[in-house]
């Protein structure tokens, strides 16, 4: 063989390999932060590339509804809280949970102690700030269980949309605000508020914890063998990223910071967040726990028609995680 042809042939083969990378787009449900560290680690450490994938991670925000993005073809997969996903499925969007990296909930309600709220039943007549676009469903289900309407009446709760920050609480626009153990709660503390000034209700302490941050795709797409194979490789690489992130939380947080194009995140906050996130993913391999799924469904059904009205069918599958874990 002509030696002069070898570099050209090598470049041609390399180009062919690059073209062989299957594109995958993932819609996050919030902005770039350590909540999604496993995916950024998988991207940075080359785990997706090793699986023949070219992954694009799409940040979310308070005005982005992942189910809408998925329905419109803007992403191959989305991250979503299960209450939002099941509500979307009941409304006709056939989303399916193919993996569940988070095995426990980090959702809580944080209130001013001087508001007179000592227990959840005291929320009647108060204003609560929460994220919308499906993230409010766990709270609405909880209020339905307590018999407290979310209609702004004197005996009900006034629901205020929260954004990127905890300003509604800090500025006393709301008596309570939904927070995550790994994020918004610490924003309040970092703003100079003492924990003694607050009262916090963990959803899990009241049997209201529902599954969060699952990976969802459209059901029809799973019937395509090529798409199924692509998602199998994506889940396998993502869970490898999560395992690395949990074992190296500080390094994982620094990787997330490198991908934060806004420059809004800080090293201290992201490292603290990753430490809390590691507790939520610990012990999981991506396989959806059926008992946790059943608890989530029961919580939403008992909450009345504000969330879902019937037992879902076909809302999850172990097929992808089984295939991913087999290799």
Short mmCIF file of N, CA and C in Angstrom, two decimals, residues 59-127:
data_model
loop_
_atom_site.label_atom_id
_atom_site.label_comp_id
_atom_site.label_asym_id
_atom_site.label_seq_id
_atom_site.Cartn_x
_atom_site.Cartn_y
_atom_site.Cartn_z
N UNK A 59 -30.27 22.56 29.19
CA UNK A 59 -30.69 23.07 30.50
C UNK A 59 -32.17 23.46 30.50
N UNK A 60 -32.78 23.38 31.68
CA UNK A 60 -34.17 23.79 31.83
C UNK A 60 -34.27 25.10 32.58
N UNK A 61 -35.44 25.35 33.15
CA UNK A 61 -35.66 26.58 33.89
C UNK A 61 -37.11 26.68 34.30
N UNK A 62 -37.49 27.73 35.00
CA UNK A 62 -38.84 27.85 35.53
C UNK A 62 -39.92 27.95 34.46
N UNK A 63 -39.55 28.33 33.23
CA UNK A 63 -40.53 28.47 32.17
C UNK A 63 -40.42 27.37 31.12
N UNK A 64 -39.68 26.32 31.44
CA UNK A 64 -39.52 25.20 30.50
C UNK A 64 -40.20 23.97 31.08
N UNK A 65 -41.14 23.41 30.32
CA UNK A 65 -41.85 22.19 30.73
C UNK A 65 -41.29 21.03 29.92
N UNK A 66 -40.48 20.17 30.52
CA UNK A 66 -39.88 19.06 29.78
C UNK A 66 -40.88 18.22 28.98
N UNK A 67 -42.09 17.89 29.52
CA UNK A 67 -43.02 17.11 28.70
C UNK A 67 -43.39 17.81 27.40
N UNK A 68 -43.50 19.13 27.44
CA UNK A 68 -43.82 19.87 26.22
C UNK A 68 -42.67 19.80 25.23
N UNK A 69 -41.45 19.87 25.74
CA UNK A 69 -40.27 19.78 24.88
C UNK A 69 -40.23 18.41 24.22
N UNK A 70 -40.48 17.37 25.01
CA UNK A 70 -40.46 16.00 24.49
C UNK A 70 -41.57 15.81 23.46
N UNK A 71 -42.75 16.31 23.76
CA UNK A 71 -43.88 16.17 22.84
C UNK A 71 -43.62 16.87 21.52
N UNK A 72 -42.90 17.99 21.56
CA UNK A 72 -42.62 18.74 20.36
C UNK A 72 -41.42 18.25 19.58
N UNK A 73 -40.79 17.17 20.05
CA UNK A 73 -39.62 16.64 19.35
C UNK A 73 -38.34 17.39 19.63
N UNK A 74 -38.34 18.21 20.68
CA UNK A 74 -37.16 18.98 21.00
C UNK A 74 -36.09 18.21 21.76
N UNK A 75 -36.40 16.99 22.17
CA UNK A 75 -35.44 16.16 22.89
C UNK A 75 -35.82 14.70 22.71
N UNK A 76 -34.82 13.82 22.80
CA UNK A 76 -35.06 12.38 22.74
C UNK A 76 -35.53 11.84 24.08
N UNK A 77 -35.03 12.46 25.15
CA UNK A 77 -35.36 12.02 26.51
C UNK A 77 -35.45 13.24 27.40
N UNK A 78 -36.18 13.09 28.48
CA UNK A 78 -36.30 14.19 29.44
C UNK A 78 -36.13 13.66 30.84
N UNK A 79 -35.74 14.56 31.74
CA UNK A 79 -35.78 14.28 33.16
C UNK A 79 -37.05 14.92 33.69
N UNK A 80 -37.77 14.20 34.56
CA UNK A 80 -39.02 14.74 35.07
C UNK A 80 -39.36 14.08 36.40
N UNK A 81 -40.06 14.84 37.23
CA UNK A 81 -40.63 14.24 38.42
C UNK A 81 -41.79 13.36 37.99
N UNK A 82 -41.96 12.23 38.65
CA UNK A 82 -42.99 11.29 38.24
C UNK A 82 -44.40 11.88 38.30
N UNK A 83 -44.77 12.70 39.29
CA UNK A 83 -46.12 13.28 39.27
C UNK A 83 -46.40 14.05 37.99
N UNK A 84 -45.42 14.82 37.52
CA UNK A 84 -45.59 15.57 36.29
C UNK A 84 -45.71 14.63 35.10
N UNK A 85 -44.86 13.60 35.06
CA UNK A 85 -44.88 12.66 33.94
C UNK A 85 -46.19 11.88 33.89
N UNK A 86 -46.67 11.42 35.05
CA UNK A 86 -47.92 10.66 35.07
C UNK A 86 -49.11 11.53 34.71
N UNK A 87 -49.07 12.78 35.14
CA UNK A 87 -50.15 13.71 34.77
C UNK A 87 -50.15 13.95 33.27
N UNK A 88 -48.95 14.09 32.70
CA UNK A 88 -48.85 14.28 31.25
C UNK A 88 -49.35 13.06 30.51
N UNK A 89 -49.04 11.87 31.03
CA UNK A 89 -49.49 10.64 30.39
C UNK A 89 -51.02 10.54 30.42
N UNK A 90 -51.61 10.90 31.55
CA UNK A 90 -53.06 10.84 31.64
C UNK A 90 -53.72 11.82 30.69
N UNK A 91 -53.04 12.91 30.40
CA UNK A 91 -53.58 13.91 29.47
C UNK A 91 -53.35 13.53 28.01
N UNK A 92 -52.67 12.41 27.78
CA UNK A 92 -52.53 11.93 26.41
C UNK A 92 -51.12 11.91 25.85
N UNK A 93 -50.12 12.36 26.62
CA UNK A 93 -48.74 12.30 26.15
C UNK A 93 -48.12 10.99 26.66
N UNK A 94 -47.84 10.03 25.77
CA UNK A 94 -47.41 8.69 26.19
C UNK A 94 -45.95 8.61 26.63
N UNK A 95 -45.63 9.24 27.76
CA UNK A 95 -44.26 9.19 28.28
C UNK A 95 -44.07 7.93 29.11
N UNK A 96 -42.86 7.39 29.06
CA UNK A 96 -42.55 6.15 29.77
C UNK A 96 -41.24 6.33 30.53
N UNK A 97 -41.23 5.92 31.78
CA UNK A 97 -40.01 5.94 32.59
C UNK A 97 -39.15 4.75 32.19
N UNK A 98 -37.92 5.03 31.72
CA UNK A 98 -37.01 3.95 31.32
C UNK A 98 -35.88 3.75 32.31
N UNK A 99 -35.71 4.70 33.25
CA UNK A 99 -34.68 4.57 34.28
C UNK A 99 -34.97 5.55 35.40
N UNK A 100 -34.53 5.19 36.62
CA UNK A 100 -34.81 6.01 37.80
C UNK A 100 -33.54 6.13 38.64
N UNK A 101 -32.63 7.06 38.27
CA UNK A 101 -31.39 7.22 39.03
C UNK A 101 -31.62 7.66 40.48
N UNK A 102 -32.61 8.53 40.73
CA UNK A 102 -32.88 9.01 42.08
C UNK A 102 -33.80 8.01 42.80
N UNK A 103 -33.35 7.53 43.95
CA UNK A 103 -34.14 6.53 44.67
C UNK A 103 -34.91 7.12 45.85
N UNK A 104 -34.64 8.36 46.20
CA UNK A 104 -35.38 9.01 47.29
C UNK A 104 -35.58 10.49 46.98
N UNK A 105 -36.55 11.09 47.66
CA UNK A 105 -36.95 12.46 47.37
C UNK A 105 -36.20 13.48 48.23
N UNK A 106 -35.95 14.64 47.64
CA UNK A 106 -35.32 15.72 48.38
C UNK A 106 -36.24 16.91 48.55
N UNK A 107 -37.55 16.70 48.31
CA UNK A 107 -38.51 17.81 48.34
C UNK A 107 -38.97 18.12 49.76
N UNK A 108 -39.04 19.40 50.05
CA UNK A 108 -39.52 19.84 51.35
C UNK A 108 -40.19 21.21 51.22
N UNK A 109 -40.93 21.57 52.26
CA UNK A 109 -41.59 22.87 52.32
C UNK A 109 -40.96 23.65 53.45
N UNK A 110 -40.49 24.86 53.16
CA UNK A 110 -39.81 25.68 54.15
C UNK A 110 -40.63 26.93 54.42
N UNK A 111 -40.95 27.18 55.70
CA UNK A 111 -41.83 28.29 56.08
C UNK A 111 -41.18 29.16 57.15
N UNK A 112 -41.63 30.40 57.20
CA UNK A 112 -41.25 31.28 58.30
C UNK A 112 -41.93 30.77 59.58
N UNK A 113 -41.14 30.61 60.62
CA UNK A 113 -41.70 30.13 61.88
C UNK A 113 -42.69 31.14 62.45
N UNK A 114 -42.41 32.44 62.24
CA UNK A 114 -43.29 33.47 62.81
C UNK A 114 -44.60 33.64 62.04
N UNK A 115 -44.79 32.83 60.99
CA UNK A 115 -46.06 32.88 60.24
C UNK A 115 -47.17 32.12 60.97
N UNK A 116 -46.79 31.40 62.03
CA UNK A 116 -47.77 30.63 62.78
C UNK A 116 -48.02 29.25 62.23
N UNK A 117 -47.20 28.83 61.27
CA UNK A 117 -47.34 27.49 60.69
C UNK A 117 -46.45 26.52 61.45
N UNK A 118 -47.10 25.64 62.21
CA UNK A 118 -46.35 24.66 63.00
C UNK A 118 -46.50 23.26 62.44
N UNK A 119 -47.52 23.05 61.62
CA UNK A 119 -47.76 21.74 61.00
C UNK A 119 -48.47 21.99 59.67
N UNK A 120 -48.45 21.01 58.77
CA UNK A 120 -49.04 21.22 57.44
C UNK A 120 -50.49 21.70 57.47
N UNK A 121 -51.28 21.26 58.44
CA UNK A 121 -52.68 21.68 58.52
C UNK A 121 -52.82 23.19 58.71
N UNK A 122 -51.75 23.84 59.19
CA UNK A 122 -51.80 25.28 59.43
C UNK A 122 -51.60 26.10 58.15
N UNK A 123 -51.39 25.44 57.01
CA UNK A 123 -51.12 26.16 55.77
C UNK A 123 -52.34 26.90 55.24
N UNK A 124 -53.53 26.48 55.68
CA UNK A 124 -54.76 27.14 55.22
C UNK A 124 -54.69 28.63 55.52
N UNK A 125 -55.01 29.44 54.52
CA UNK A 125 -55.00 30.88 54.69
C UNK A 125 -53.66 31.53 54.41
N UNK A 126 -52.68 30.73 53.98
CA UNK A 126 -51.34 31.26 53.73
C UNK A 126 -50.97 31.17 52.25
N UNK A 127 -49.91 31.87 51.89
CA UNK A 127 -49.40 31.86 50.52
C UNK A 127 -48.14 30.99 50.45
#
